[in-house]
Every structure is written in C-alpha cells, then in structure tokens.
Amino acid sequence: MSRIVFVNGEYLPEEDATISIFDRGFVMADAVYEVVSVLDGKLIDMEGHQARLGRSLEALGIGNPMSDDDYLSMFRELVSRNEMRDGMIYLQVTRGNPGDRDFTYPPADTPQTVVAFTQSKPGLAENPAAQTGWSVITVPDQRWGRRDIKTTQLLYPSMAKMMAKEAGADDAWLVEYGKITEGTSNNAYIVKGDTIITRELSHDILHGITRAAVLRLAREAQMNVEERGFTAEEAASADEAFVTSASAFVMPVVQIDGAQIGEGKPGRIATRLREIYLDEMRKTAV
Ligand code: PMP
C-alpha cells in the first residue's frame, strides 16, 4: 500500500503528490516544519507542536493557512487512512509558490504550501536503543542564529549527523563558544547528582516541545532542574546524560567523544524520566 499524503487540502497517494519547482520551500528553505509522534494511533503533545508552529510562522511573517482544528483533523485523517499505530507525522508549511525565483518575499496573499505525511515506526516507544543508550561526538555548531525557529534549513544538522555516523556514534552534540547548544535534532542534558542540567532557552536552540514537557514533569516529581549551558568536559564527568525529542522521547546518552559517561549505561534519572514522560503523554494523547 502506498502512503496517502496531504498536499494543499488534498489527500493523495505519495506518487501523485507534487509541488512547484518555484516553491519557496524548495529554492530558499523558506519553510517551517513540525514532527508529531503517534502512539497507539493517537497524537502526542499536539497542542505544544501547534503552538510552536504558530510561533515559527509568525517569526518569519508567513501566514498560517490552517486552524488548529484543521491540523488536528488532517493529522487524524492521515493516521486513519494510513492505518498507522506508532510513528510520526511530518508537517511542512512554506511561504508558497511565487511562480519564479526571487529573493524578495512574494505578496502576502500568495497561498502557503502545506504538506504532511506519516512515517510508520512500529514499536516507536520500545526502541531498544533506550536500553543501551546513545554515543555522541561533539562538533562545532555552524548553524544560523535563529535556531528557535523550526525551519527546514537542515543541511548542517545533516552534515553533523553524517560526521557522527562516520565516527561510529549515534549523534553529534553541537558546540558554540565552548558550550553545548543541543544535538542535531534533540535537546541535550546532563545529570550531576540529583540535578538535571540543560541549556537555557534563547535564539541559540530549538525550544523543544519534549524539553518543555520533560522539565515540567521533572519539577513536578521534585527533581532539581538547572537551565544553563555546559561544556563537553562537564558532560564527560557527569553522572548521566540524555537527549529529548518528539520521536526519541527521552534517550539516554552513555558516551561522549569516546569517554564513558557515569557507568556507561542508561542512568537512573534518564530512565525514570522516560517512563514518566511516556506515561503522561499516552494519557494526554489526542
Ligand atoms: N533541537 C533541534 C535542533 C531539533 O531539530 C529538535 C527536533 N525537532 C529538537 C531540539 C527537539 O524538539 P522537539 O522535542 O520539539 O521534537
């Protein structure tokens, strides 16, 4: 069965889905995106992702072509038409198709392009990697200065992921002015004693929806949270480390640049946070 995808109001088999070669998303990466996880056929933290989509579009002066209700019913329709139990929905909104290539933005009434598709990942929450943990390498952060906007400019994160792969690691942590910003597609944390440390929010990192939920749940569970930058050296000597993202949830990190972190296996706090997060998200899924 070929996937049914969504393009500008239509549900189409993936092989029939097309957008213009002049689309700003294609020629300028003038586009934002969201990835929402699906567990047992239900959407995880949909509200958070919709709110961030609105913020990303607003920061770039792109109109939001659909209402929250429209996105919700469209996502549900995709899950249902593709009979997906576990996986992700990828959504992209671009500034649209001006009919030619030009650096200036097209008129504000140019219709935005909206594309969405499912990625089925049976057993997404039972990822065996969570039992062993990831290894990461550090690489310089060479992305642009507005990483809080979730744009489709993903070439450098892709390059960093390839550097990790070539080094035999699972991911790369990006470093700027001596401090870790975040992972290629996740937020980064260390644990020292009973304190969870993660970089504070700014233009330098993506404001992860999973980050917000995990920090809220950690505080509710009386854990200490410190929002500040940390170095690779501090990470290497930490008791635990982990990353969060909509599709990896809470993923333990057990090695950085070849050095073992803590006992070299998923730590107590990361493991507990993963359980608390998944429990809460399954309960509030829509
Ligand atoms: N940082 C970056 C750079 C990312 O690409 C992502 C995933 N999109 C995240 C953090 C995690 O964000 P979220 O928890 O919303 O998936």
mmCIF file of N, CA and C in Angstrom, residues 24-98:
data_model
loop_
_atom_site.group_PDB
_atom_site.id
_atom_site.type_symbol
_atom_site.label_atom_id
_atom_site.label_comp_id
_atom_site.label_asym_id
_atom_site.label_seq_id
_atom_site.Cartn_x
_atom_site.Cartn_y
_atom_site.Cartn_z
ATOM 1 N N ARG A 24 8.947 28.308 -2.545
ATOM 2 C CA ARG A 24 9.982 28.918 -1.697
ATOM 3 C C ARG A 24 10.620 27.907 -0.745
ATOM 4 N N GLY A 25 9.859 26.895 -0.390
ATOM 5 C CA GLY A 25 10.416 25.857 0.471
ATOM 6 C C GLY A 25 11.538 25.125 -0.247
ATOM 7 N N PHE A 26 11.358 24.890 -1.546
ATOM 8 C CA PHE A 26 12.340 24.157 -2.340
ATOM 9 C C PHE A 26 13.557 25.025 -2.673
ATOM 10 N N VAL A 27 13.358 26.245 -3.175
ATOM 11 C CA VAL A 27 14.510 27.041 -3.633
ATOM 12 C C VAL A 27 15.184 27.868 -2.526
ATOM 13 N N MET A 28 14.479 28.141 -1.417
ATOM 14 C CA MET A 28 15.031 29.036 -0.388
ATOM 15 C C MET A 28 15.034 28.429 1.015
ATOM 16 N N ALA A 29 14.564 27.205 1.178
ATOM 17 C CA ALA A 29 14.328 26.637 2.513
ATOM 18 C C ALA A 29 13.473 27.611 3.336
ATOM 19 N N ASP A 30 12.547 28.281 2.637
ATOM 20 C CA ASP A 30 11.666 29.270 3.270
ATOM 21 C C ASP A 30 10.438 28.531 3.800
ATOM 22 N N ALA A 31 10.677 27.755 4.836
ATOM 23 C CA ALA A 31 9.628 26.844 5.296
ATOM 24 C C ALA A 31 9.884 26.441 6.733
ATOM 25 N N VAL A 32 8.815 26.095 7.420
ATOM 26 C CA VAL A 32 8.944 25.585 8.789
ATOM 27 C C VAL A 32 8.287 24.215 8.845
ATOM 28 N N TYR A 33 8.622 23.470 9.894
ATOM 29 C CA TYR A 33 8.065 22.122 9.985
ATOM 30 C C TYR A 33 7.821 21.734 11.430
ATOM 31 N N GLU A 34 7.108 20.660 11.595
ATOM 32 C CA GLU A 34 6.872 20.053 12.910
ATOM 33 C C GLU A 34 6.881 18.543 12.723
ATOM 34 N N VAL A 35 7.277 17.847 13.759
ATOM 35 C CA VAL A 35 7.185 16.384 13.776
ATOM 36 C C VAL A 35 6.411 16.006 15.037
ATOM 37 N N VAL A 36 5.312 15.305 14.853
ATOM 38 C CA VAL A 36 4.467 14.910 15.984
ATOM 39 C C VAL A 36 4.454 13.380 16.053
ATOM 40 N N SER A 37 4.698 12.843 17.228
ATOM 41 C CA SER A 37 4.680 11.386 17.373
ATOM 42 C C SER A 37 3.253 10.871 17.503
ATOM 43 N N VAL A 38 3.098 9.627 17.071
ATOM 44 C CA VAL A 38 1.817 8.934 17.186
ATOM 45 C C VAL A 38 2.062 7.632 17.951
ATOM 46 N N LEU A 39 1.337 7.441 19.038
ATOM 47 C CA LEU A 39 1.425 6.187 19.794
ATOM 48 C C LEU A 39 0.017 5.618 19.910
ATOM 49 N N ASP A 40 -0.138 4.350 19.577
ATOM 50 C CA ASP A 40 -1.466 3.704 19.598
ATOM 51 C C ASP A 40 -2.492 4.512 18.810
ATOM 52 N N GLY A 41 -2.061 5.084 17.704
ATOM 53 C CA GLY A 41 -2.981 5.811 16.829
ATOM 54 C C GLY A 41 -3.353 7.196 17.324
ATOM 55 N N LYS A 42 -2.699 7.650 18.424
ATOM 56 C CA LYS A 42 -3.042 8.973 18.969
ATOM 57 C C LYS A 42 -1.859 9.936 18.928
ATOM 58 N N LEU A 43 -2.194 11.219 18.833
ATOM 59 C CA LEU A 43 -1.168 12.258 18.658
ATOM 60 C C LEU A 43 -0.615 12.714 19.999
ATOM 61 N N ILE A 44 0.708 12.795 20.073
ATOM 62 C CA ILE A 44 1.394 13.145 21.316
ATOM 63 C C ILE A 44 1.682 14.653 21.364
ATOM 64 N N ASP A 45 1.238 15.307 22.427
ATOM 65 C CA ASP A 45 1.511 16.734 22.679
ATOM 66 C C ASP A 45 1.201 17.620 21.466
ATOM 67 N N MET A 46 0.040 17.358 20.865
ATOM 68 C CA MET A 46 -0.358 18.095 19.660
ATOM 69 C C MET A 46 -0.430 19.603 19.928
ATOM 70 N N GLU A 47 -0.928 19.954 21.119
ATOM 71 C CA GLU A 47 -1.081 21.371 21.456
ATOM 72 C C GLU A 47 0.255 22.107 21.428
ATOM 73 N N GLY A 48 1.269 21.485 22.027
ATOM 74 C CA GLY A 48 2.598 22.094 22.052
ATOM 75 C C GLY A 48 3.144 22.294 20.650
ATOM 76 N N HIS A 49 2.978 21.308 19.798
ATOM 77 C CA HIS A 49 3.518 21.414 18.436
ATOM 78 C C HIS A 49 2.768 22.474 17.627
ATOM 79 N N GLN A 50 1.455 22.568 17.844
ATOM 80 C CA GLN A 50 0.689 23.591 17.123
ATOM 81 C C GLN A 50 1.101 24.988 17.565
ATOM 82 N N ALA A 51 1.346 25.126 18.870
ATOM 83 C CA ALA A 51 1.741 26.441 19.381
ATOM 84 C C ALA A 51 3.097 26.840 18.784
ATOM 85 N N ARG A 52 4.042 25.885 18.736
ATOM 86 C CA ARG A 52 5.357 26.229 18.175
ATOM 87 C C ARG A 52 5.262 26.499 16.676
ATOM 88 N N LEU A 53 4.419 25.761 15.961
ATOM 89 C CA LEU A 53 4.235 26.024 14.531
ATOM 90 C C LEU A 53 3.803 27.473 14.338
ATOM 91 N N GLY A 54 2.847 27.910 15.151
ATOM 92 C CA GLY A 54 2.369 29.289 15.082
ATOM 93 C C GLY A 54 3.500 30.278 15.328
ATOM 94 N N ARG A 55 4.344 29.987 16.330
ATOM 95 C CA ARG A 55 5.456 30.893 16.653
ATOM 96 C C ARG A 55 6.479 30.940 15.515
ATOM 97 N N SER A 56 6.802 29.791 14.922
ATOM 98 C CA SER A 56 7.779 29.750 13.827
ATOM 99 C C SER A 56 7.265 30.553 12.632
ATOM 100 N N LEU A 57 5.991 30.342 12.300
ATOM 101 C CA LEU A 57 5.417 31.042 11.141
ATOM 102 C C LEU A 57 5.411 32.546 11.393
ATOM 103 N N GLU A 58 5.024 32.914 12.598
ATOM 104 C CA GLU A 58 4.943 34.331 12.939
ATOM 105 C C GLU A 58 6.326 34.989 12.869
ATOM 106 N N ALA A 59 7.343 34.294 13.367
ATOM 107 C CA ALA A 59 8.701 34.859 13.375
ATOM 108 C C ALA A 59 9.184 35.132 11.958
ATOM 109 N N LEU A 60 8.674 34.376 10.984
ATOM 110 C CA LEU A 60 9.107 34.548 9.590
ATOM 111 C C LEU A 60 8.102 35.344 8.763
ATOM 112 N N GLY A 61 7.006 35.774 9.403
ATOM 113 C CA GLY A 61 5.989 36.534 8.671
ATOM 114 C C GLY A 61 5.291 35.699 7.612
ATOM 115 N N ILE A 62 5.157 34.401 7.871
ATOM 116 C CA ILE A 62 4.383 33.528 6.976
ATOM 117 C C ILE A 62 3.008 33.349 7.619
ATOM 118 N N GLY A 63 1.964 33.526 6.825
ATOM 119 C CA GLY A 63 0.613 33.355 7.378
ATOM 120 C C GLY A 63 0.364 31.887 7.687
ATOM 121 N N ASN A 64 -0.487 31.630 8.694
ATOM 122 C CA ASN A 64 -0.827 30.241 8.996
ATOM 123 C C ASN A 64 -2.094 29.880 8.226
ATOM 124 N N PRO A 65 -1.974 29.011 7.229
ATOM 125 C CA PRO A 65 -3.108 28.759 6.326
ATOM 126 C C PRO A 65 -4.203 27.898 6.927
ATOM 127 N N MET A 66 -3.949 27.263 8.083
ATOM 128 C CA MET A 66 -4.959 26.360 8.639
ATOM 129 C C MET A 66 -5.139 26.633 10.128
ATOM 130 N N SER A 67 -6.324 26.302 10.638
ATOM 131 C CA SER A 67 -6.580 26.488 12.073
ATOM 132 C C SER A 67 -6.087 25.256 12.832
ATOM 133 N N ASP A 68 -5.977 25.385 14.151
ATOM 134 C CA ASP A 68 -5.577 24.243 14.984
ATOM 135 C C ASP A 68 -6.507 23.055 14.750
ATOM 136 N N ASP A 69 -7.806 23.340 14.634
ATOM 137 C CA ASP A 69 -8.779 22.258 14.404
ATOM 138 C C ASP A 69 -8.537 21.582 13.057
ATOM 139 N N ASP A 70 -8.199 22.405 12.039
ATOM 140 C CA ASP A 70 -7.917 21.837 10.703
ATOM 141 C C ASP A 70 -6.720 20.890 10.766
ATOM 142 N N TYR A 71 -5.651 21.331 11.470
ATOM 143 C CA TYR A 71 -4.460 20.472 11.562
ATOM 144 C C TYR A 71 -4.803 19.176 12.291
ATOM 145 N N LEU A 72 -5.558 19.327 13.379
ATOM 146 C CA LEU A 72 -5.902 18.143 14.165
ATOM 147 C C LEU A 72 -6.694 17.150 13.319
ATOM 148 N N SER A 73 -7.710 17.631 12.599
ATOM 149 C CA SER A 73 -8.485 16.654 11.807
ATOM 150 C C SER A 73 -7.666 16.100 10.648
ATOM 151 N N MET A 74 -6.790 16.933 10.061
ATOM 152 C CA MET A 74 -5.958 16.438 8.955
ATOM 153 C C MET A 74 -4.998 15.345 9.458
ATOM 154 N N PHE A 75 -4.379 15.579 10.619
ATOM 155 C CA PHE A 75 -3.453 14.578 11.180
ATOM 156 C C PHE A 75 -4.194 13.270 11.482
ATOM 157 N N ARG A 76 -5.400 13.415 12.056
ATOM 158 C CA ARG A 76 -6.174 12.212 12.383
ATOM 159 C C ARG A 76 -6.543 11.458 11.112
ATOM 160 N N GLU A 77 -6.871 12.213 10.077
ATOM 161 C CA GLU A 77 -7.226 11.608 8.786
ATOM 162 C C GLU A 77 -6.031 10.831 8.212
ATOM 163 N N LEU A 78 -4.844 11.412 8.322
ATOM 164 C CA LEU A 78 -3.639 10.727 7.806
ATOM 165 C C LEU A 78 -3.363 9.446 8.592
ATOM 166 N N VAL A 79 -3.512 9.534 9.919
ATOM 167 C CA VAL A 79 -3.289 8.345 10.767
ATOM 168 C C VAL A 79 -4.277 7.263 10.354
ATOM 169 N N SER A 80 -5.528 7.655 10.164
ATOM 170 C CA SER A 80 -6.562 6.683 9.856
ATOM 171 C C SER A 80 -6.389 6.113 8.442
ATOM 172 N N ARG A 81 -6.183 6.980 7.455
ATOM 173 C CA ARG A 81 -6.048 6.478 6.070
ATOM 174 C C ARG A 81 -4.833 5.570 5.902
ATOM 175 N N ASN A 82 -3.785 5.822 6.702
ATOM 176 C CA ASN A 82 -2.569 5.001 6.591
ATOM 177 C C ASN A 82 -2.517 3.889 7.639
ATOM 178 N N GLU A 83 -3.613 3.776 8.398
ATOM 179 C CA GLU A 83 -3.728 2.742 9.441
ATOM 180 C C GLU A 83 -2.480 2.685 10.303
ATOM 181 N N MET A 84 -1.996 3.860 10.707
ATOM 182 C CA MET A 84 -0.749 3.908 11.476
ATOM 183 C C MET A 84 -1.040 3.791 12.977
ATOM 184 N N ARG A 85 -0.333 2.892 13.644
ATOM 185 C CA ARG A 85 -0.434 2.771 15.106
ATOM 186 C C ARG A 85 0.642 3.636 15.769
ATOM 187 N N ASP A 86 1.893 3.354 15.421
ATOM 188 C CA ASP A 86 3.024 4.073 16.016
ATOM 189 C C ASP A 86 3.871 4.700 14.914
ATOM 190 N N GLY A 87 4.319 5.907 15.155
ATOM 191 C CA GLY A 87 5.182 6.555 14.161
ATOM 192 C C GLY A 87 5.156 8.060 14.339
ATOM 193 N N MET A 88 5.367 8.756 13.229
ATOM 194 C CA MET A 88 5.408 10.217 13.291
ATOM 195 C C MET A 88 4.595 10.814 12.146
ATOM 196 N N ILE A 89 4.152 12.046 12.372
ATOM 197 C CA ILE A 89 3.612 12.835 11.264
ATOM 198 C C ILE A 89 4.545 14.006 11.049
ATOM 199 N N TYR A 90 4.981 14.170 9.801
ATOM 200 C CA TYR A 90 5.819 15.296 9.414
ATOM 201 C C TYR A 90 4.917 16.319 8.736
ATOM 202 N N LEU A 91 5.016 17.565 9.183
ATOM 203 C CA LEU A 91 4.224 18.653 8.593
ATOM 204 C C LEU A 91 5.160 19.760 8.154
ATOM 205 N N GLN A 92 4.972 20.268 6.952
ATOM 206 C CA GLN A 92 5.787 21.399 6.490
ATOM 207 C C GLN A 92 4.880 22.471 5.899
ATOM 208 N N VAL A 93 5.151 23.713 6.274
ATOM 209 C CA VAL A 93 4.426 24.855 5.700
ATOM 210 C C VAL A 93 5.449 25.785 5.070
ATOM 211 N N THR A 94 5.282 26.107 3.796
ATOM 212 C CA THR A 94 6.233 27.003 3.126
ATOM 213 C C THR A 94 5.554 28.327 2.767
ATOM 214 N N ARG A 95 6.395 29.301 2.393
ATOM 215 C CA ARG A 95 5.830 30.605 2.013
ATOM 216 C C ARG A 95 5.095 30.522 0.676
ATOM 217 N N GLY A 96 5.136 29.372 0.034
ATOM 218 C CA GLY A 96 4.328 29.182 -1.167
ATOM 219 C C GLY A 96 5.107 29.318 -2.456
ATOM 220 N N ASN A 97 4.367 29.401 -3.549
ATOM 221 C CA ASN A 97 4.945 29.392 -4.888
ATOM 222 C C ASN A 97 4.719 30.728 -5.581
ATOM 223 N N PRO A 98 5.774 31.580 -5.664
ATOM 224 C CA PRO A 98 5.610 32.886 -6.308
ATOM 225 C C PRO A 98 5.588 32.785 -7.837
#
